[in-house]
Short mmCIF file of C-alpha atoms in Angstrom, two decimals:
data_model
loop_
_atom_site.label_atom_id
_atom_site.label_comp_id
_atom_site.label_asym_id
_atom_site.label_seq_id
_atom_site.Cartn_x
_atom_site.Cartn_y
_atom_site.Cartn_z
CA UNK A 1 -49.19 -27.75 -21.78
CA UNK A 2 -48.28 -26.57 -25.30
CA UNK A 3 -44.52 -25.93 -26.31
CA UNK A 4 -45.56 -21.85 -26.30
CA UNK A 5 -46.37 -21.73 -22.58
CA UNK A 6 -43.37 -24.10 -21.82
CA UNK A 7 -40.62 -21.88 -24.05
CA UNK A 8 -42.41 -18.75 -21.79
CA UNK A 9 -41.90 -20.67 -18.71
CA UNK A 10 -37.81 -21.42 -19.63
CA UNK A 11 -37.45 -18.14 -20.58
CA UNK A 12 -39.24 -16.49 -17.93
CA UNK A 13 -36.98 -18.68 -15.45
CA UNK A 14 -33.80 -17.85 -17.48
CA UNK A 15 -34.22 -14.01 -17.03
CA UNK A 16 -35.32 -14.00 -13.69
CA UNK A 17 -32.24 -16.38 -12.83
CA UNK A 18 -30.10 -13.29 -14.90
CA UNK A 19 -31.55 -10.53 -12.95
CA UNK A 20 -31.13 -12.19 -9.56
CA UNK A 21 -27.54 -12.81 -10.93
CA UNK A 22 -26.84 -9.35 -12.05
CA UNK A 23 -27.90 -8.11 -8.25
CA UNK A 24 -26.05 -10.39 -6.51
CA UNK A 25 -23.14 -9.66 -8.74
CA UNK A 26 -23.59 -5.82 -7.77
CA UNK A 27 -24.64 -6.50 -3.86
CA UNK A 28 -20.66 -8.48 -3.96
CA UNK A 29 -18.90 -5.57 -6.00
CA UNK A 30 -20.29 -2.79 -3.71
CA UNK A 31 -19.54 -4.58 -0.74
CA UNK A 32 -16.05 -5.14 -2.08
CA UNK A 33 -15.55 -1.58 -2.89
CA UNK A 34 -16.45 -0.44 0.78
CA UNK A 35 -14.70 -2.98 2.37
CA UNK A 36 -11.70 -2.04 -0.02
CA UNK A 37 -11.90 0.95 -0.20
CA UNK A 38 -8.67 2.52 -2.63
CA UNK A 39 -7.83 -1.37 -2.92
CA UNK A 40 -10.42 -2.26 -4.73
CA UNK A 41 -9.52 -0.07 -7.46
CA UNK A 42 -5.65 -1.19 -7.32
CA UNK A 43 -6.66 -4.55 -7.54
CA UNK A 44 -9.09 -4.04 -10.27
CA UNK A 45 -6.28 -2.04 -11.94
CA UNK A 46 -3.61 -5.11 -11.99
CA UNK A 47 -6.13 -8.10 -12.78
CA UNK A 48 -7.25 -8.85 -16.00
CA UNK A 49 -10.69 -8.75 -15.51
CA UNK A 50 -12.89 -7.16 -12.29
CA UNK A 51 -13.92 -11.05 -11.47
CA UNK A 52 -10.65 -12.06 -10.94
CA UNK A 53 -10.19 -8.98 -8.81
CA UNK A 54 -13.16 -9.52 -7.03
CA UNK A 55 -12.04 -13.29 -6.56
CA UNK A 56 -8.70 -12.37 -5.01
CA UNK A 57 -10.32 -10.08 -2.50
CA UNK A 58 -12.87 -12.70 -1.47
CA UNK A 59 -10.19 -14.98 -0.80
CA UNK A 60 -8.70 -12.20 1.07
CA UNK A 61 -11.29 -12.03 3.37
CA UNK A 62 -11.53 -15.78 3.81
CA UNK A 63 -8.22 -16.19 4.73
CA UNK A 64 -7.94 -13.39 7.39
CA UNK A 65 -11.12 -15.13 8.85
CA UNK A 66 -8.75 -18.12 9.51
CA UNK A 67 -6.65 -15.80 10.96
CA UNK A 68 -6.68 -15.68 14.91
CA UNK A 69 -6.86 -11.92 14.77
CA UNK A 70 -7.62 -10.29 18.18
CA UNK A 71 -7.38 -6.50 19.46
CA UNK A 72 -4.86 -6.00 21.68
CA UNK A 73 -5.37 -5.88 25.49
CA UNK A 74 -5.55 -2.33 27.16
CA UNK A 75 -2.05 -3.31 28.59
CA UNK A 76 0.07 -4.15 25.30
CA UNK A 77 -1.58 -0.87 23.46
CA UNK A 78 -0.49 1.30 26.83
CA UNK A 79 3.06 0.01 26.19
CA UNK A 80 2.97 0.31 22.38
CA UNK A 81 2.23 4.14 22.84
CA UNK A 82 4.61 4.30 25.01
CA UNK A 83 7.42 2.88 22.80
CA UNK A 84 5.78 4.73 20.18
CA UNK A 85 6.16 8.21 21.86
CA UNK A 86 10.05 7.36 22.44
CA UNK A 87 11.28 6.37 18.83
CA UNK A 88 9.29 9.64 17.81
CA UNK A 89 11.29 11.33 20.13
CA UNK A 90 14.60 10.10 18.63
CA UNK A 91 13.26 11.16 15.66
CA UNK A 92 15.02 14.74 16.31
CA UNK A 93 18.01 13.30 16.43
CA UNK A 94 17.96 10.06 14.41
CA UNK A 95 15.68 10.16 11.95
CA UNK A 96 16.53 7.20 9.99
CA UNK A 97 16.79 5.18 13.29
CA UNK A 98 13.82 6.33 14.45
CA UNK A 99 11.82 5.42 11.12
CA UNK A 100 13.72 2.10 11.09
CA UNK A 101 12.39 1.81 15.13
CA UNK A 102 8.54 2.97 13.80
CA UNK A 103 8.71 0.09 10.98
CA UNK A 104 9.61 -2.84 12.95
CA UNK A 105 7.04 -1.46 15.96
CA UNK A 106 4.48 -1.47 13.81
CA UNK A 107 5.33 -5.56 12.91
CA UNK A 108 5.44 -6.14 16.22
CA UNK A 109 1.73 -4.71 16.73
CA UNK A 110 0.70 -6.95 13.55
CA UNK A 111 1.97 -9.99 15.30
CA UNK A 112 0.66 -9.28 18.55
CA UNK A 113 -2.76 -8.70 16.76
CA UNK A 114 -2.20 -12.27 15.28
CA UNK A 115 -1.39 -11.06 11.24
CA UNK A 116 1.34 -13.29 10.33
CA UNK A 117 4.55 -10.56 9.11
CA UNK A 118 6.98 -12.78 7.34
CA UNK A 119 6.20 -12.21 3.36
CA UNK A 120 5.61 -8.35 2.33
CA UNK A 121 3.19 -9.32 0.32
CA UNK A 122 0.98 -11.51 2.23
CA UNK A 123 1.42 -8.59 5.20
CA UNK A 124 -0.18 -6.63 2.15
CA UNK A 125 -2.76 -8.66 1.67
CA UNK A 126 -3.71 -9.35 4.89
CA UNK A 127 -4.14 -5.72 6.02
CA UNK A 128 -6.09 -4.80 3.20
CA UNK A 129 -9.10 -6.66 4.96
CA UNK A 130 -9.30 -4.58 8.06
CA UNK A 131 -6.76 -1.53 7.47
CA UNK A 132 -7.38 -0.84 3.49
CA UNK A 133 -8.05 2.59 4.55
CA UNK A 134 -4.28 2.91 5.56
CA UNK A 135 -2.79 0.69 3.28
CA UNK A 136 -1.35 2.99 1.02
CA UNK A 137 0.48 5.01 3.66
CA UNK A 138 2.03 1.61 4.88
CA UNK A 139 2.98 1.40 1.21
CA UNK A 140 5.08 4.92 1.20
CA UNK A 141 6.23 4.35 4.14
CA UNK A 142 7.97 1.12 3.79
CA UNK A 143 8.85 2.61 0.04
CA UNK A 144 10.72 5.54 1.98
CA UNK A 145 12.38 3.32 4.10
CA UNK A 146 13.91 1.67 1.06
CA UNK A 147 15.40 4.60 0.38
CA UNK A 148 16.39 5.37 3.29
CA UNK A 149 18.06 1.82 3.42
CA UNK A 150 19.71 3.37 -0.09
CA UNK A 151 20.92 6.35 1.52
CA UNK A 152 18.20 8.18 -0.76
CA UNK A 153 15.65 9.21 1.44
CA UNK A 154 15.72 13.09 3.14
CA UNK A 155 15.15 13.74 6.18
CA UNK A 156 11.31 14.95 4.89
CA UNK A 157 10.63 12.02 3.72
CA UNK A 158 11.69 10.53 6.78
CA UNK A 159 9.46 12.58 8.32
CA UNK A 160 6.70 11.63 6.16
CA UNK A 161 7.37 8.24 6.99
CA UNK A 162 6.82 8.64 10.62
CA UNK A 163 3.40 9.94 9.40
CA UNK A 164 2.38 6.97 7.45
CA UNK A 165 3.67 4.46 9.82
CA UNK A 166 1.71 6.51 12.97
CA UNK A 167 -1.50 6.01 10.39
CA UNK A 168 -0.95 2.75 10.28
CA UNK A 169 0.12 1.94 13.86
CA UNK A 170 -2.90 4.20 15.29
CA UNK A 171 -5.61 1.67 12.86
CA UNK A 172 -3.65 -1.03 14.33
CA UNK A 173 -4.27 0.01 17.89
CA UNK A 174 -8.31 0.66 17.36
CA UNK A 175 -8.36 4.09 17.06
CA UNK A 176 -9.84 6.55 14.99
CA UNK A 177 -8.57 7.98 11.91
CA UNK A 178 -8.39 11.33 13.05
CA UNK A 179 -8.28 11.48 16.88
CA UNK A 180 -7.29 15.14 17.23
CA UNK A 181 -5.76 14.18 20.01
CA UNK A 182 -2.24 15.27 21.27
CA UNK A 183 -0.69 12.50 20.12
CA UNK A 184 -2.04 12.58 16.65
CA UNK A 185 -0.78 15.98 16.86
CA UNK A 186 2.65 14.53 17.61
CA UNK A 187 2.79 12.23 14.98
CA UNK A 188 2.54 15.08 12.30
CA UNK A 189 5.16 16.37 13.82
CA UNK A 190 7.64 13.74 14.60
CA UNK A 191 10.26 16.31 15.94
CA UNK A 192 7.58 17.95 18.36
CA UNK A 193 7.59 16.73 22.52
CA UNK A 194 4.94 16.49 24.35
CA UNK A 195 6.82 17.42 27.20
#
């Protein structure tokens, strides 16, 4: 073989081995971005570079797979509603109580489903995998109940707490995003019975 047809053959490899690269590379991304969803971005946003991003959500997803994550039994998600449909019920009264009574529900649904809820971070993190498309409410709403830790938060953004935590605590429970049902309804309106 001549050193022509041999330089053709190495370069011929060498581009092919790029393109099949550059797919895969793009195949990963888009997969990352649906999984994602608004994360992806965020994460993109804070890394230096969109590989390290993308690396950090990989590892995301491999360590919720170690995760013994498991829906909860028809049971312990008729009780949650239940408990549910009483702090938003207090909410009338005691809003700040109440929102304090939706955060630490909705832990108790994350360790039930088997995401470890020490480190707010890693709770974060975690969630992002399966729940990304609620993440950011679960973001305001534990930001509101800062304030309202600090005394700072009105009794609107109390109620938009309620919201965001019923967003998350609904995704948590299996259903769907918008269930029109009334106790979606409810949850928009923290201060409304069913009764």
């Amino acid at each position: 073989m001549s050193t022509g047809i041999i330089v053709g053959i190495v370069v011929a490899v060498i581009v092919i081995g790029a393109v099949v690269f550059g797919v895969m590379a793009v195949s990963r991304r888009r997969r990352l971005q649906q999984r994602f969803g608004p994360e992806y971005d965020r994460v993109v946003g804070e890394r230096d570079s969109r590989r390290k991003a993308e690396a950090e959500l990989t590892e995301r997803e491999h360590r919720v797979e170690d995760l013994d994550i498991q829906p909860l039994a028809d049971s312990a998600r008729a009780r949650y509603v239940g408990q549910w449909t009483s702090i938003q019920e207090r909410f009338v009264d005691a809003p700040a109580e109440a929102v304090s009574g939706a955060q630490l529900l909705v832990a108790a649904v994350m360790t039930e489903r088997g995401y470890p809820a020490e480190h707010d971070d890693q709770v974060l993190a975690d969630l992002s995998v399966e729940h990304s498309g609620t993440l950011d409410r679960y973001r305001a709403a534990e930001e509101i109940c800062q304030r309202a830790a600090d005394g700072t938060a009105s009794t609107e953004d109390l109620r938009q707490a309620m919201v965001h935590y019923r967003a998350l605590f609904g995704d948590l429970l299996g259903e769907p995003a918008d269930t029109g049902s009334e106790s979606a309804a409810v949850a928009a309106d923290p201060g409304r019975s069913t009764h």
